[in-house]
Short mmCIF file of C-alpha atoms and ligand atoms in Angstrom, two decimals:
data_model
loop_
_atom_site.label_atom_id
_atom_site.label_comp_id
_atom_site.label_asym_id
_atom_site.label_seq_id
_atom_site.Cartn_x
_atom_site.Cartn_y
_atom_site.Cartn_z
CA MET J 569 28.07 7.95 -10.42
CA VAL J 570 30.70 5.80 -12.78
CA VAL J 571 28.74 3.88 -15.28
CA ALA J 572 30.63 1.37 -17.49
CA ARG J 573 29.12 -1.03 -20.25
CA ASN J 574 30.33 -3.72 -22.83
CA ALA J 575 28.63 -3.89 -26.30
CA HIS J 576 25.13 -4.42 -25.80
CA ARG J 577 23.86 -7.17 -28.06
CA PRO J 578 20.51 -7.82 -28.79
CA GLY J 579 18.42 -10.75 -27.62
CA ARG J 580 20.77 -11.21 -24.49
CA PRO J 581 19.38 -10.04 -20.90
CA THR J 582 20.93 -6.66 -19.78
CA VAL J 583 22.25 -6.72 -16.07
CA LEU J 584 23.08 -3.86 -14.21
CA VAL J 585 25.56 -4.14 -11.51
CA TYR J 586 24.77 -1.41 -8.68
CA GLY J 587 27.71 -1.04 -6.04
CA HIS J 588 29.03 1.95 -3.91
CA TYR J 589 32.06 3.35 -2.84
CA ASP J 590 31.76 5.97 -0.45
CA VAL J 591 31.88 4.81 3.50
CA GLN J 592 30.83 5.49 7.06
CA PRO J 593 33.01 7.68 8.88
CA VAL J 594 36.00 5.99 10.33
CA ASP J 595 36.07 7.18 14.25
CA PRO J 596 37.22 6.46 16.69
CA LEU J 597 40.29 6.25 14.91
CA ASP J 598 42.23 4.81 18.06
CA LEU J 599 40.47 1.64 17.88
CA TRP J 600 41.84 0.70 14.29
CA ALA J 601 44.63 -1.96 14.46
CA SER J 602 46.17 -0.18 11.16
CA PRO J 603 45.12 2.37 9.20
CA PRO J 604 41.83 2.59 7.83
CA PHE J 605 42.84 3.84 4.18
CA GLU J 606 45.63 1.53 4.16
CA PRO J 607 44.43 -1.74 3.31
CA VAL J 608 46.29 -5.15 4.72
CA VAL J 609 45.81 -8.77 4.94
CA ARG J 610 45.96 -10.29 7.99
CA ASP J 611 44.86 -13.40 9.40
CA GLY J 612 42.88 -14.41 6.21
CA ARG J 613 41.02 -10.57 5.95
CA ILE J 614 41.68 -8.04 4.73
CA TRP J 615 41.11 -4.95 6.45
CA ALA J 616 40.26 -1.00 5.55
CA ARG J 617 37.13 0.59 5.92
CA GLY J 618 35.16 -0.47 2.65
CA ALA J 619 36.30 -3.52 2.38
CA THR J 620 33.28 -5.22 2.66
CA ASP J 621 31.25 -1.90 2.59
CA ASN J 622 31.26 -1.68 -0.36
CA LYS J 623 34.31 -1.09 -2.42
CA GLY J 624 35.75 -5.31 -1.70
CA GLN J 625 32.77 -6.37 -2.95
CA MET J 626 32.67 -4.11 -5.76
CA LEU J 627 35.87 -5.21 -6.76
CA ALA J 628 34.48 -8.95 -6.78
CA HIS J 629 32.43 -8.16 -9.70
CA VAL J 630 35.25 -6.10 -11.46
CA LEU J 631 37.42 -8.58 -10.96
CA GLY J 632 35.33 -11.15 -11.92
CA ILE J 633 34.34 -9.73 -14.79
CA GLY J 634 37.91 -9.26 -15.94
CA GLU J 635 38.77 -12.85 -15.58
CA MET J 636 35.82 -13.81 -18.07
CA LEU J 637 36.70 -11.27 -20.73
CA GLY J 638 40.49 -12.46 -20.46
CA ARG J 639 39.26 -16.14 -20.57
CA GLU J 640 36.41 -16.11 -23.18
CA GLY J 641 36.84 -12.34 -24.47
CA GLN J 642 33.81 -11.79 -24.09
CA LEU J 643 30.86 -11.48 -21.60
CA PRO J 644 27.30 -13.81 -21.73
CA VAL J 645 25.26 -10.73 -21.01
CA ASN J 646 24.81 -7.08 -21.93
CA LEU J 647 26.49 -5.58 -18.45
CA ILE J 648 25.66 -1.96 -16.80
CA LEU J 649 28.40 -1.37 -14.22
CA LEU J 650 26.57 1.64 -12.13
CA PHE J 651 29.07 2.88 -9.23
CA GLU J 652 27.68 5.85 -6.66
CA GLY J 653 29.38 7.66 -4.06
CA GLU J 654 26.48 8.79 -1.70
CA GLU J 655 25.03 5.42 -0.73
CA GLU J 656 25.43 6.03 2.85
CA ILE J 657 24.12 9.18 3.02
CA GLY J 658 20.85 7.95 1.23
CA SER J 659 21.67 7.97 -2.42
CA VAL J 660 20.41 11.59 -2.55
CA HIS J 661 21.26 12.68 -6.53
CA LEU J 662 20.80 8.84 -7.86
CA GLY J 663 17.23 8.62 -7.90
CA ASP J 664 17.20 12.22 -10.39
CA PHE J 665 20.14 10.23 -12.53
CA LEU J 666 18.19 7.51 -12.95
CA ASN J 667 15.30 9.20 -14.19
CA ALA J 668 17.25 11.30 -16.31
CA ARG J 669 19.18 8.48 -17.70
CA ARG J 670 16.48 6.02 -17.96
CA SER J 671 16.86 4.36 -21.54
CA GLU J 672 20.24 4.08 -20.98
CA LEU J 673 20.07 1.94 -17.85
CA ALA J 674 17.32 0.23 -18.66
CA CYS J 675 18.08 -3.13 -17.40
CA ASP J 676 16.37 -6.74 -16.91
CA ILE J 677 17.83 -7.35 -13.27
CA ILE J 678 20.03 -5.75 -11.20
CA ALA J 679 22.68 -7.35 -9.07
CA VAL J 680 24.10 -5.67 -5.37
CA SER J 681 26.60 -7.21 -3.55
CA ASP J 682 26.02 -4.52 -0.71
CA THR J 683 24.55 -7.10 1.63
CA GLY J 684 25.83 -10.12 4.01
CA MET J 685 25.73 -13.87 4.31
CA VAL J 686 23.96 -15.25 7.46
CA ALA J 687 27.39 -17.61 8.46
CA PRO J 688 30.70 -18.23 6.71
CA GLY J 689 30.08 -20.79 3.89
CA VAL J 690 26.44 -20.60 3.74
CA PRO J 691 25.30 -19.58 0.61
CA THR J 692 22.36 -16.45 0.86
CA LEU J 693 20.14 -14.65 -1.37
CA GLY J 694 18.68 -11.64 -0.02
CA TYR J 695 15.23 -10.56 -1.32
CA GLY J 696 14.17 -7.95 1.08
CA LEU J 697 15.68 -5.00 2.38
CA ARG J 698 14.07 -2.63 5.58
CA GLY J 699 13.32 0.71 4.58
CA ILE J 700 14.78 4.03 6.74
CA ALA J 701 13.56 7.18 8.12
CA CYS J 702 15.55 9.54 9.64
CA CYS J 703 15.10 12.65 12.11
CA GLU J 704 16.26 14.45 15.29
CA LEU J 705 14.31 15.85 17.86
CA VAL J 706 15.71 19.23 18.97
CA VAL J 707 14.40 19.94 22.69
CA ARG J 708 14.86 23.37 23.81
CA GLY J 709 14.43 24.80 27.59
CA PRO J 710 16.11 28.19 28.68
CA ALA J 711 17.55 30.41 26.24
CA GLY J 712 20.92 30.09 27.40
CA ASP J 713 23.32 27.26 29.53
CA LEU J 714 22.07 28.03 33.47
CA HIS J 715 23.90 27.51 36.88
CA SER J 716 21.99 24.13 37.70
CA GLY J 717 21.78 25.79 41.51
CA VAL J 718 20.99 28.99 40.94
CA TYR J 719 17.92 28.00 38.32
CA GLY J 720 17.73 23.98 39.12
CA GLY J 721 13.84 23.25 40.44
CA ALA J 722 13.10 26.46 38.36
CA VAL J 723 12.83 25.37 34.81
CA MET J 724 12.34 21.99 33.25
CA ASN J 725 15.72 20.26 32.07
CA PRO J 726 15.80 20.03 28.21
CA VAL J 727 18.15 16.53 28.69
CA THR J 728 15.55 15.31 31.45
CA ALA J 729 12.72 15.63 28.76
CA ALA J 730 14.40 14.44 26.03
CA ALA J 731 15.19 11.38 28.06
CA ARG J 732 11.41 11.41 29.22
CA LEU J 733 10.39 11.57 25.28
CA VAL J 734 12.63 8.95 24.33
CA ALA J 735 11.04 7.02 27.09
CA THR J 736 7.91 7.28 25.43
CA LEU J 737 8.58 5.44 22.25
CA HIS J 738 8.47 1.79 23.31
CA ASP J 739 6.57 -0.25 25.84
CA ALA J 740 8.34 -2.41 28.41
CA ASP J 741 8.16 -5.08 25.86
CA GLY J 742 9.48 -3.56 23.01
CA ARG J 743 6.97 -2.56 21.01
CA VAL J 744 6.65 0.91 19.59
CA ARG J 745 3.98 2.94 20.96
CA ILE J 746 3.54 5.71 18.10
CA ALA J 747 0.06 5.96 17.02
CA GLY J 748 -0.59 3.85 13.83
CA PHE J 749 2.89 2.89 13.48
CA TYR J 750 2.37 -0.59 12.58
CA ASP J 751 -0.91 0.05 10.68
CA ASP J 752 0.65 -0.98 7.35
CA VAL J 753 3.11 -3.67 8.33
CA ARG J 754 2.67 -6.57 5.47
CA PRO J 755 2.64 -10.03 7.85
CA LEU J 756 4.80 -12.79 6.96
CA ALA J 757 4.37 -15.02 4.14
CA GLY J 758 3.97 -18.56 5.32
CA TRP J 759 6.64 -19.74 2.81
CA GLU J 760 8.93 -17.25 4.33
CA THR J 761 8.31 -18.69 7.90
CA GLU J 762 9.49 -22.35 6.45
CA ALA J 763 12.27 -20.81 4.87
CA TRP J 764 13.76 -18.54 7.85
CA ALA J 765 13.58 -21.94 9.84
CA ARG J 766 16.32 -23.39 7.66
CA VAL J 767 18.46 -20.28 8.44
CA PRO J 768 21.58 -21.25 10.57
CA ALA J 769 21.51 -18.45 12.86
CA SER J 770 20.52 -19.09 16.70
CA ASP J 771 20.17 -16.78 19.32
CA ASP J 772 23.39 -17.89 20.26
CA ASP J 773 24.71 -16.46 17.47
CA PHE J 774 23.25 -13.36 18.07
CA LEU J 775 24.53 -12.92 21.48
CA ARG J 776 28.18 -13.47 20.39
CA GLN J 777 27.58 -11.53 17.46
CA THR J 778 26.64 -8.70 19.40
CA GLY J 779 28.34 -9.33 22.98
CA SER J 780 25.21 -8.04 24.47
CA PRO J 781 24.19 -9.34 27.98
CA SER J 782 21.18 -10.78 26.54
CA LEU J 783 18.92 -10.43 23.55
CA PHE J 784 15.57 -7.84 23.40
CA GLY J 785 13.09 -7.11 21.06
CA GLU J 786 9.65 -6.62 20.38
CA ALA J 787 7.77 -9.60 22.25
CA GLY J 788 5.88 -12.05 20.38
CA PHE J 789 8.70 -12.67 17.73
CA THR J 790 11.53 -14.69 16.63
CA THR J 791 14.84 -12.71 16.45
CA LEU J 792 15.05 -13.28 12.73
CA GLU J 793 11.45 -12.25 12.20
CA ARG J 794 12.49 -8.97 14.61
CA LEU J 795 15.12 -8.18 12.03
CA TRP J 796 13.89 -8.84 8.98
CA SER J 797 10.02 -8.37 9.24
CA ARG J 798 9.31 -5.97 11.87
CA PRO J 799 9.92 -2.18 12.20
CA THR J 800 11.72 -0.87 15.06
CA ALA J 801 12.85 2.87 16.73
CA GLU J 802 16.07 3.17 17.60
CA VAL J 803 17.85 5.96 19.33
CA ASN J 804 21.27 6.65 17.34
CA GLY J 805 22.53 9.37 19.75
CA LEU J 806 21.17 11.28 22.51
CA GLY J 807 23.06 14.32 23.93
CA GLY J 808 22.81 17.92 25.68
CA GLY J 809 24.68 19.52 28.27
CA TYR J 810 28.50 18.81 29.86
CA GLN J 811 30.44 15.42 28.52
CA GLY J 812 33.39 16.41 29.54
CA GLU J 813 35.28 14.73 32.34
CA GLY J 814 34.17 15.23 35.52
CA SER J 815 31.56 17.21 36.90
CA LYS J 816 30.07 20.77 35.76
CA THR J 817 26.98 22.11 37.42
CA VAL J 818 25.14 23.09 34.01
CA LEU J 819 21.44 23.28 33.78
CA PRO J 820 21.83 22.91 29.61
CA SER J 821 19.60 25.02 26.98
CA GLN J 822 19.14 22.27 24.78
CA ALA J 823 19.06 17.99 24.23
CA VAL J 824 19.31 16.27 20.59
CA VAL J 825 17.88 12.81 20.04
CA LYS J 826 19.01 11.39 16.80
CA LEU J 827 16.33 8.87 15.52
CA SER J 828 15.69 6.23 12.89
CA PHE J 829 12.82 4.12 12.42
CA ARG J 830 13.78 0.46 10.64
CA LEU J 831 10.68 0.04 7.85
CA VAL J 832 9.03 -3.00 6.36
CA PRO J 833 6.80 -3.54 3.47
CA ASP J 834 4.06 -1.64 3.34
CA GLN J 835 5.16 1.11 5.52
CA ASP J 836 5.82 4.71 3.81
CA PRO J 837 8.80 6.81 5.37
CA ALA J 838 6.78 10.27 5.02
CA ASP J 839 3.58 8.70 6.60
CA ILE J 840 5.69 7.30 9.37
CA LEU J 841 7.86 10.60 10.08
CA ARG J 842 4.37 12.29 9.94
CA LYS J 843 3.24 9.69 12.93
CA VAL J 844 6.65 10.85 14.54
CA LYS J 845 5.87 14.42 14.61
CA ALA J 846 2.68 13.47 16.08
CA HIS J 847 3.63 11.69 18.84
CA CYS J 848 6.61 13.73 19.97
CA HIS J 849 4.08 16.69 20.24
CA ALA J 850 1.39 14.90 21.90
CA HIS J 851 4.17 13.54 24.34
CA ARG J 852 6.21 16.97 24.24
CA PRO J 853 7.03 17.13 28.25
CA ALA J 854 5.94 20.61 29.76
CA GLY J 855 8.40 23.12 30.21
CA VAL J 856 10.22 22.49 26.87
CA ALA J 857 9.46 23.31 23.21
CA VAL J 858 10.25 19.95 20.83
CA GLU J 859 11.36 20.70 17.34
CA VAL J 860 11.12 17.49 14.58
CA VAL J 861 13.76 17.60 12.36
CA GLU J 862 13.28 14.87 9.09
CA GLY J 863 16.30 13.27 7.89
CA HIS J 864 16.71 11.31 4.63
CA SER J 865 14.69 8.31 4.22
CA GLY J 866 13.82 5.24 1.92
CA ASP J 867 11.47 2.89 1.05
CA PRO J 868 11.60 -0.82 2.18
CA TYR J 869 11.81 -3.59 -0.64
CA LEU J 870 10.70 -7.19 -1.22
CA ALA J 871 11.17 -9.21 -4.26
CA ASP J 872 10.11 -12.94 -4.94
CA PRO J 873 13.11 -15.14 -4.90
CA GLN J 874 11.55 -17.78 -7.14
CA SER J 875 11.61 -15.54 -10.04
CA SER J 876 13.38 -16.86 -12.59
CA HIS J 877 15.79 -14.52 -12.24
CA GLY J 878 15.92 -15.30 -8.47
CA LYS J 879 16.38 -18.69 -9.42
CA ALA J 880 19.26 -18.16 -11.86
CA ALA J 881 20.82 -16.06 -8.48
CA GLN J 882 20.31 -19.31 -6.41
CA ARG J 883 21.64 -21.67 -8.88
CA ALA J 884 24.99 -19.27 -9.19
CA LEU J 885 25.47 -19.57 -5.40
CA ARG J 886 24.87 -23.02 -4.95
CA ARG J 887 27.77 -23.40 -7.65
CA THR J 888 29.66 -21.62 -6.02
CA PHE J 889 29.30 -22.68 -2.27
CA GLY J 890 28.41 -26.13 -3.02
CA ARG J 891 25.16 -26.26 -1.02
CA GLU J 892 21.70 -24.83 -1.08
CA PRO J 893 20.94 -21.35 -0.54
CA VAL J 894 19.12 -19.61 2.27
CA LEU J 895 16.66 -17.14 1.46
CA ILE J 896 16.72 -14.03 3.65
CA ARG J 897 15.27 -10.56 4.27
CA GLU J 898 18.01 -8.19 5.24
CA GLY J 899 17.66 -5.83 8.44
CA GLY J 900 19.70 -3.04 6.56
CA SER J 901 18.68 -0.52 4.07
CA ILE J 902 19.49 0.16 0.45
CA PRO J 903 17.17 3.05 -0.43
CA ILE J 904 17.97 3.26 -3.76
CA ILE J 905 16.70 -0.55 -4.87
CA ASN J 906 13.02 0.11 -4.25
CA THR J 907 13.79 3.64 -6.60
CA PHE J 908 15.56 1.08 -9.26
CA LYS J 909 12.00 -0.94 -9.75
CA GLN J 910 10.26 2.36 -9.53
CA VAL J 911 12.13 3.97 -12.16
CA LEU J 912 14.11 1.18 -14.11
CA GLY J 913 11.11 -1.96 -13.33
CA ALA J 914 14.08 -4.09 -12.33
CA ASP J 915 14.01 -6.18 -9.33
CA SER J 916 17.61 -6.51 -7.46
CA LEU J 917 19.06 -10.21 -6.29
CA MET J 918 21.03 -9.57 -2.97
CA LEU J 919 24.17 -11.70 -3.20
CA GLY J 920 26.78 -9.69 -0.86
CA LEU J 921 29.14 -11.55 1.00
CA ALA J 922 29.73 -9.67 4.19
CA LEU J 923 29.65 -11.87 7.35
CA PRO J 924 28.34 -10.83 10.79
CA ASP J 925 31.63 -10.32 12.50
CA CYS J 926 32.92 -7.83 9.15
CA ARG J 927 32.34 -4.80 11.36
CA ILE J 928 31.12 -2.67 8.47
CA HIS J 929 30.47 0.82 9.93
CA ALA J 930 32.67 -0.34 12.92
CA PRO J 931 36.48 0.38 13.68
CA ASN J 932 38.45 -2.78 12.24
CA GLU J 933 36.14 -3.23 8.89
CA ASN J 934 37.31 -6.74 7.34
CA PHE J 935 36.50 -8.79 4.12
CA THR J 936 37.68 -12.41 4.53
CA VAL J 937 40.14 -13.38 1.68
CA GLU J 938 38.00 -16.23 1.27
CA ASN J 939 35.05 -14.06 0.66
CA PHE J 940 36.50 -12.08 -1.76
CA GLU J 941 37.61 -15.20 -3.63
CA ALA J 942 34.20 -16.52 -3.69
CA GLY J 943 32.43 -12.87 -4.67
CA ILE J 944 35.37 -13.14 -8.12
CA ARG J 945 33.77 -16.63 -9.15
CA LEU J 946 29.90 -16.26 -7.95
CA ASN J 947 29.81 -12.61 -10.01
CA GLN J 948 30.96 -15.16 -13.36
CA ALA J 949 28.35 -17.96 -12.41
CA LEU J 950 25.48 -15.31 -11.58
CA LEU J 951 26.46 -13.69 -15.42
CA GLU J 952 26.27 -17.19 -16.85
CA GLU J 953 22.98 -18.42 -15.07
CA ILE J 954 21.11 -15.53 -16.13
CA ALA J 955 22.16 -15.88 -19.90
CA GLY J 956 21.46 -19.26 -19.72
CA GLU J 957 17.65 -18.64 -18.58
N1 BES R 2262 25.34 -2.09 3.07
C1 BES R 2262 24.32 -1.25 4.16
C2 BES R 2262 23.36 -2.11 4.14
C3 BES R 2262 23.51 -3.53 4.66
C4 BES R 2262 24.24 -3.91 5.63
C5 BES R 2262 22.36 -4.47 4.07
C6 BES R 2262 24.22 -5.46 5.62
C7 BES R 2262 22.57 -5.75 4.32
C8 BES R 2262 23.03 -6.42 5.30
C9 BES R 2262 24.78 -0.65 3.22
O1 BES R 2262 26.00 0.55 2.89
C10 BES R 2262 24.23 0.54 4.57
O2 BES R 2262 24.78 0.84 5.69
N2 BES R 2262 23.22 1.52 4.48
C11 BES R 2262 22.56 2.19 5.36
C12 BES R 2262 21.41 3.56 4.92
C13 BES R 2262 21.03 4.61 5.34
C14 BES R 2262 22.29 5.17 5.75
C15 BES R 2262 20.34 5.19 4.30
C16 BES R 2262 21.86 1.96 6.34
O3 BES R 2262 21.46 0.64 6.00
O4 BES R 2262 22.12 2.55 7.57
MN1 MN R 2263 27.09 -0.81 1.99
#
């Protein structure tokens, strides 16, 4: 954890800026046009792993603060910078750190730039995040790999069993079939439906962004609703048996499925993982054993964008981009944001400037120079607007 602060004075609001300097793995390396850890500016974009998620955006905070200090000799608020290096693996130590330093990190509001904008030039305030629960299914069959001719037909193939089990997770309309999965899903508030209707992101935009032949998701909901207000079950990886060139007549001894569930208020990751386990055992194909290994998880988050700090953030966005901000929830997860609320009692304003085509977590991650510079201005405007309340 890296913590920095200015001299705090009574009577001023305290703003904590959170960011993370760890990044996702860079593989496959051969798909990068330039080395991921040698940032270059090309075509108006900074290309590097972490350019957007989240090092470039953290740097915009630091440079914004530096400009203000250079110009005015002081900041208008009490400031705490908190940068960690474990966000992408679920912030496994930050919760304990917060608990141990509650008073040192006490603040009124948290600013987070680890999120995105819906489209270039469209100021975006995020007031919600999906939560997450991860697990791995280990499907075990024969004690070792077998000859698929000598034994094929006599025992269950674990990869076939894994595929069958995965196929039980959804119905044909994309609804998750795990018993009780939707029990605690809070319905969308009326004002959100109205706010989201103003978000300039069409199905055509999502088709273009994803490159998929068509969109697909839980029946009965719009794409934005599916992304921001509905939980999902995703297969992140499925493997087992021979994956090399050509064929190899093997009957594999096991298969592994990596799953993650995106969660919304008021779902509880531990409760969801219990339901996943029950589902996997109830739907275990005959002839294999299934073990569910729990991974990391994080709670969903929801705040009021019309709180006094939310309004200050909207003013800062309006000043920076010269137009009315849109209010969104994010489909991604930042597990520590809910922990901030629980331990420090402070809400988070999500003011990130990631664009839909910035390729976070993928090869050729990039951050537009335009947004980098906007971030430097936005972070100053935010401190001024919070100070001026
Ligand atoms: N910055 C992302 C989350 C994000 C991306 C939020 C885009 C909003 C818009 C963050 O670094 C991330 O990827 N988090 C992981 C968390 C997980 C590994 C616990 C995620 O969402 O998969
Ligand atoms: Mn991030």
